[in-house]
Amino acid sequence: MSNHRIDTDENKPLMARHRGYLCLAGYLDYRVALTWQQKLMAARRDRPDLADVLLLLEHPPVYTLGQGASEAYLKFSADAAPFPVHRIERGGEVTYHGPGQLVGYPILNLRRYRMDLHWYLRQLEEVIIQTLATYDLSAYRVPGLTGVWLEGHKLAAIGIKVSRWITMHGFALNVCPDLSHFGAIVPCGITDKPVGSLAQFRPGITIADVQPHLIAAFTDIFGIDWQTLSLSELATRE
């Protein structure tokens, strides 16, 4: 399967450019990141003129379940969880976040792009596919599933929430995480496709290596002109 963009209306680049804030938040507790997302989304529901935001970060080890996720996909009891577990308002089943995983939370006003959730999910996948293409890796989609795969391994998970066309949650790209932590769950409820990492295909790769390529791909696909801010600077713009 090709890593090249399919030339359809769904994948054509957007012509208009938009301003946005890029926040490289580093190593951030999951609950703190969630609170930031909720705050940014709420502000944009009230003031849709506010600039879009992309938070890029890593989390300490944590498991999250989507709003309707089944606890049957947890291989541990609630009182013996190896890491914190949070049920949140995104779609999808259980997943793991942890060090070595590049997590992106776009807070976008889809009225500026396309008011189509299917289209938005495909664009997030395309960001990952183009990022991996910079390493001469032909990542691909699997029909009927959300995410990005490489040689039979799922390298990126995607789960979103959209309210009044403002997005939150987003994607997680496994760059060089400890994959054994996925062993305590059935990731995304998929039993027949293993989770993988970029480090399996490009040994020694780091988050710092990948992040600029992902930013470039996101910029190209969504047409955003970024101003890079810290979390404290971002707070003053809201």
Short mmCIF file of C-alpha atoms in Angstrom, two decimals:
data_model
loop_
_atom_site.label_atom_id
_atom_site.label_comp_id
_atom_site.label_asym_id
_atom_site.label_seq_id
_atom_site.Cartn_x
_atom_site.Cartn_y
_atom_site.Cartn_z
CA MET A 1 0.00 0.00 0.00
CA SER A 2 1.34 3.41 -0.93
CA ASN A 3 2.22 6.21 1.45
CA HIS A 4 1.34 8.76 -1.24
CA ARG A 5 -1.65 11.02 -0.89
CA ILE A 6 -4.62 9.91 -2.97
CA ASP A 7 -5.70 12.68 -5.33
CA THR A 8 -9.34 13.00 -4.32
CA ASP A 9 -11.39 15.91 -3.01
CA GLU A 10 -10.98 14.43 0.45
CA ASN A 11 -7.18 14.71 0.32
CA LYS A 12 -6.64 17.88 -1.68
CA PRO A 13 -4.67 20.47 0.30
CA LEU A 14 -6.58 23.45 1.60
CA MET A 15 -5.91 26.72 -0.21
CA ALA A 16 -6.62 29.26 2.55
CA ARG A 17 -4.05 29.56 5.34
CA HIS A 18 -4.85 30.19 8.97
CA ARG A 19 -2.96 31.40 12.01
CA GLY A 20 -2.36 29.13 14.94
CA TYR A 21 -0.43 28.60 18.16
CA LEU A 22 2.01 25.70 18.41
CA CYS A 23 2.75 24.63 21.97
CA LEU A 24 5.60 22.16 22.57
CA ALA A 25 4.48 21.18 26.06
CA GLY A 26 7.16 18.57 26.80
CA TYR A 27 6.44 15.93 29.45
CA LEU A 28 2.97 16.65 30.82
CA ASP A 29 0.66 14.81 33.20
CA TYR A 30 -2.41 13.48 31.41
CA ARG A 31 -4.92 15.28 33.64
CA VAL A 32 -3.11 18.59 33.18
CA ALA A 33 -3.17 18.17 29.40
CA LEU A 34 -6.86 17.23 29.49
CA THR A 35 -7.70 20.35 31.51
CA TRP A 36 -5.84 22.48 28.97
CA GLN A 37 -7.75 20.92 26.10
CA GLN A 38 -11.09 21.43 27.81
CA LYS A 39 -10.25 25.07 28.52
CA LEU A 40 -9.08 25.75 24.96
CA MET A 41 -12.13 24.06 23.44
CA ALA A 42 -14.57 25.91 25.71
CA ALA A 43 -12.97 29.26 24.85
CA ARG A 44 -13.32 28.57 21.11
CA ARG A 45 -16.93 27.47 21.40
CA ASP A 46 -17.65 30.91 22.88
CA ARG A 47 -15.23 32.77 20.59
CA PRO A 48 -14.74 30.90 17.31
CA ASP A 49 -12.46 33.71 16.09
CA LEU A 50 -9.67 32.55 18.45
CA ALA A 51 -6.63 30.99 16.80
CA ASP A 52 -6.28 27.24 16.42
CA VAL A 53 -3.85 25.42 18.72
CA LEU A 54 -1.69 22.32 18.42
CA LEU A 55 -0.34 20.85 21.66
CA LEU A 56 2.56 18.41 21.18
CA LEU A 57 3.79 16.48 24.21
CA GLU A 58 4.62 13.22 25.97
CA HIS A 59 2.72 11.75 28.92
CA PRO A 60 3.82 9.75 31.94
CA PRO A 61 2.44 6.18 31.64
CA VAL A 62 -1.37 6.17 31.59
CA TYR A 63 -4.27 4.20 30.13
CA THR A 64 -7.31 5.99 28.71
CA LEU A 65 -10.71 4.67 27.67
CA GLY A 66 -13.06 6.39 25.26
CA GLN A 67 -16.52 7.41 26.38
CA GLY A 68 -18.13 4.14 25.32
CA ALA A 69 -15.06 1.91 25.66
CA SER A 70 -15.42 -1.58 27.08
CA GLU A 71 -13.50 -2.50 30.22
CA ALA A 72 -13.31 -6.03 28.81
CA TYR A 73 -10.24 -4.81 26.92
CA LEU A 74 -8.37 -4.24 30.19
CA LYS A 75 -6.31 -7.24 31.29
CA PHE A 76 -6.14 -6.10 34.90
CA SER A 77 -8.61 -5.42 37.68
CA ALA A 78 -9.47 -1.88 38.69
CA ASP A 79 -7.60 -2.24 42.00
CA ALA A 80 -4.44 -3.60 40.37
CA ALA A 81 -3.90 -1.21 37.47
CA PRO A 82 -0.19 -0.85 36.58
CA PHE A 83 -0.72 2.83 35.72
CA PRO A 84 -3.50 5.41 36.20
CA VAL A 85 -6.67 4.78 34.17
CA HIS A 86 -8.92 7.58 32.91
CA ARG A 87 -12.24 7.37 31.10
CA ILE A 88 -12.52 10.40 28.86
CA GLU A 89 -14.88 11.91 26.30
CA ARG A 90 -13.10 10.91 23.08
CA GLY A 91 -14.26 8.14 20.80
CA GLY A 92 -12.55 4.75 20.62
CA GLU A 93 -11.51 1.99 22.98
CA VAL A 94 -8.62 1.72 25.46
CA THR A 95 -5.11 2.89 24.64
CA TYR A 96 -1.81 3.56 26.38
CA HIS A 97 0.19 6.78 26.51
CA GLY A 98 3.72 7.05 27.81
CA PRO A 99 7.27 8.29 27.31
CA GLY A 100 8.56 7.86 23.78
CA GLN A 101 5.12 8.46 22.27
CA LEU A 102 4.52 11.75 20.45
CA VAL A 103 1.02 12.92 21.30
CA GLY A 104 -0.77 15.70 19.42
CA TYR A 105 -3.90 17.49 20.56
CA PRO A 106 -5.21 19.81 17.81
CA ILE A 107 -7.79 22.34 18.99
CA LEU A 108 -9.14 23.36 15.59
CA ASN A 109 -12.24 25.17 14.40
CA LEU A 110 -13.35 22.87 11.57
CA ARG A 111 -15.45 25.67 10.09
CA ARG A 112 -12.12 26.98 8.77
CA TYR A 113 -11.39 23.68 7.04
CA ARG A 114 -14.24 21.27 6.39
CA MET A 115 -17.18 20.40 8.63
CA ASP A 116 -16.74 16.67 8.10
CA LEU A 117 -15.47 14.36 10.84
CA HIS A 118 -14.55 11.59 8.40
CA TRP A 119 -12.44 14.08 6.45
CA TYR A 120 -10.76 15.30 9.67
CA LEU A 121 -9.80 11.79 10.78
CA ARG A 122 -8.31 11.05 7.36
CA GLN A 123 -6.24 14.25 7.53
CA LEU A 124 -4.82 13.29 10.94
CA GLU A 125 -3.87 9.92 9.47
CA GLU A 126 -2.27 11.71 6.54
CA VAL A 127 -0.12 13.78 8.92
CA ILE A 128 1.32 10.54 10.32
CA ILE A 129 1.69 8.91 6.90
CA GLN A 130 3.61 11.90 5.56
CA THR A 131 5.75 12.06 8.69
CA LEU A 132 6.78 8.43 8.29
CA ALA A 133 7.38 8.97 4.57
CA THR A 134 10.28 11.28 5.49
CA TYR A 135 12.00 8.11 6.77
CA ASP A 136 11.23 6.25 3.51
CA LEU A 137 8.55 4.22 5.26
CA SER A 138 5.31 3.40 3.44
CA ALA A 139 2.70 3.63 6.19
CA TYR A 140 -0.96 3.08 5.34
CA ARG A 141 -4.56 3.02 6.49
CA VAL A 142 -6.59 -0.14 7.12
CA PRO A 143 -10.11 0.05 5.64
CA GLY A 144 -12.77 0.25 8.32
CA LEU A 145 -10.33 1.20 11.08
CA THR A 146 -8.90 4.50 12.30
CA GLY A 147 -5.14 4.85 12.70
CA VAL A 148 -1.91 4.27 10.78
CA TRP A 149 -0.12 0.96 10.16
CA LEU A 150 3.31 -0.09 8.94
CA GLU A 151 4.12 -3.66 7.91
CA GLY A 152 1.17 -5.02 9.88
CA HIS A 153 1.90 -3.01 13.05
CA LYS A 154 -0.24 -0.14 14.32
CA LEU A 155 2.08 2.82 14.84
CA ALA A 156 -0.47 5.57 15.49
CA ALA A 157 -3.80 5.71 17.29
CA ILE A 158 -6.37 8.47 16.77
CA GLY A 159 -9.36 9.45 18.89
CA ILE A 160 -11.22 12.74 18.83
CA LYS A 161 -14.05 14.73 20.32
CA VAL A 162 -15.77 17.55 18.40
CA SER A 163 -18.21 20.07 19.88
CA ARG A 164 -19.71 22.88 17.79
CA TRP A 165 -17.03 21.97 15.22
CA ILE A 166 -14.18 22.61 17.70
CA THR A 167 -11.89 19.60 18.07
CA MET A 168 -9.97 18.12 21.00
CA HIS A 169 -8.01 14.94 21.73
CA GLY A 170 -6.11 13.76 18.65
CA PHE A 171 -3.32 11.33 17.77
CA ALA A 172 -0.50 9.36 19.38
CA LEU A 173 2.51 8.21 17.33
CA ASN A 174 4.65 5.47 18.84
CA VAL A 175 8.19 6.69 18.26
CA CYS A 176 10.21 4.80 20.87
CA PRO A 177 7.89 3.81 23.77
CA ASP A 178 8.11 0.72 25.96
CA LEU A 179 5.74 -1.48 23.94
CA SER A 180 5.40 -3.96 26.81
CA HIS A 181 2.98 -1.52 28.46
CA PHE A 182 0.48 -2.23 25.70
CA GLY A 183 0.45 -5.85 26.88
CA ALA A 184 -1.91 -5.03 29.77
CA ILE A 185 -4.68 -3.99 27.37
CA VAL A 186 -6.21 -4.88 24.02
CA PRO A 187 -5.18 -1.66 22.28
CA CYS A 188 -8.11 0.04 20.55
CA GLY A 189 -10.02 -3.24 20.94
CA ILE A 190 -8.10 -4.76 18.01
CA THR A 191 -7.03 -8.33 18.70
CA ASP A 192 -5.36 -9.33 15.44
CA LYS A 193 -3.00 -6.43 14.67
CA PRO A 194 0.00 -5.80 16.96
CA VAL A 195 1.11 -2.38 18.12
CA GLY A 196 4.51 -1.27 16.85
CA SER A 197 6.88 1.67 17.07
CA LEU A 198 8.99 3.70 14.67
CA ALA A 199 12.09 2.56 16.57
CA GLN A 200 11.49 -0.99 15.34
CA PHE A 201 12.08 0.25 11.80
CA ARG A 202 14.54 3.08 12.53
CA PRO A 203 16.53 2.07 15.62
CA GLY A 204 17.75 4.90 17.84
CA ILE A 205 15.12 7.39 16.68
CA THR A 206 13.82 9.88 19.26
CA ILE A 207 10.89 12.23 19.77
CA ALA A 208 13.20 15.17 19.04
CA ASP A 209 14.07 13.62 15.67
CA VAL A 210 10.45 13.11 14.62
CA GLN A 211 8.75 16.21 15.98
CA PRO A 212 9.95 18.69 13.30
CA HIS A 213 8.82 16.34 10.50
CA LEU A 214 5.39 15.93 12.09
CA ILE A 215 5.01 19.70 12.51
CA ALA A 216 5.93 20.19 8.83
CA ALA A 217 3.38 17.59 7.73
CA PHE A 218 0.64 19.09 9.91
CA THR A 219 1.46 22.56 8.59
CA ASP A 220 1.28 21.36 4.98
CA ILE A 221 -1.98 19.47 5.35
CA PHE A 222 -3.92 22.02 7.40
CA GLY A 223 -2.30 25.20 6.03
CA ILE A 224 -1.56 26.81 9.39
CA ASP A 225 1.03 29.53 10.03
CA TRP A 226 2.31 28.82 13.53
CA GLN A 227 3.46 31.02 16.35
CA THR A 228 5.30 28.85 18.88
CA LEU A 229 4.31 29.52 22.50
CA SER A 230 4.93 27.97 25.89
CA LEU A 231 1.93 26.92 27.99
CA SER A 232 2.32 30.04 30.13
CA GLU A 233 2.46 32.25 27.04
CA LEU A 234 -0.57 30.46 25.60
CA ALA A 235 -2.52 31.24 28.76
CA THR A 236 -2.06 34.98 28.16
CA ARG A 237 -3.55 34.75 24.66
CA GLU A 238 -6.86 33.23 25.75
#
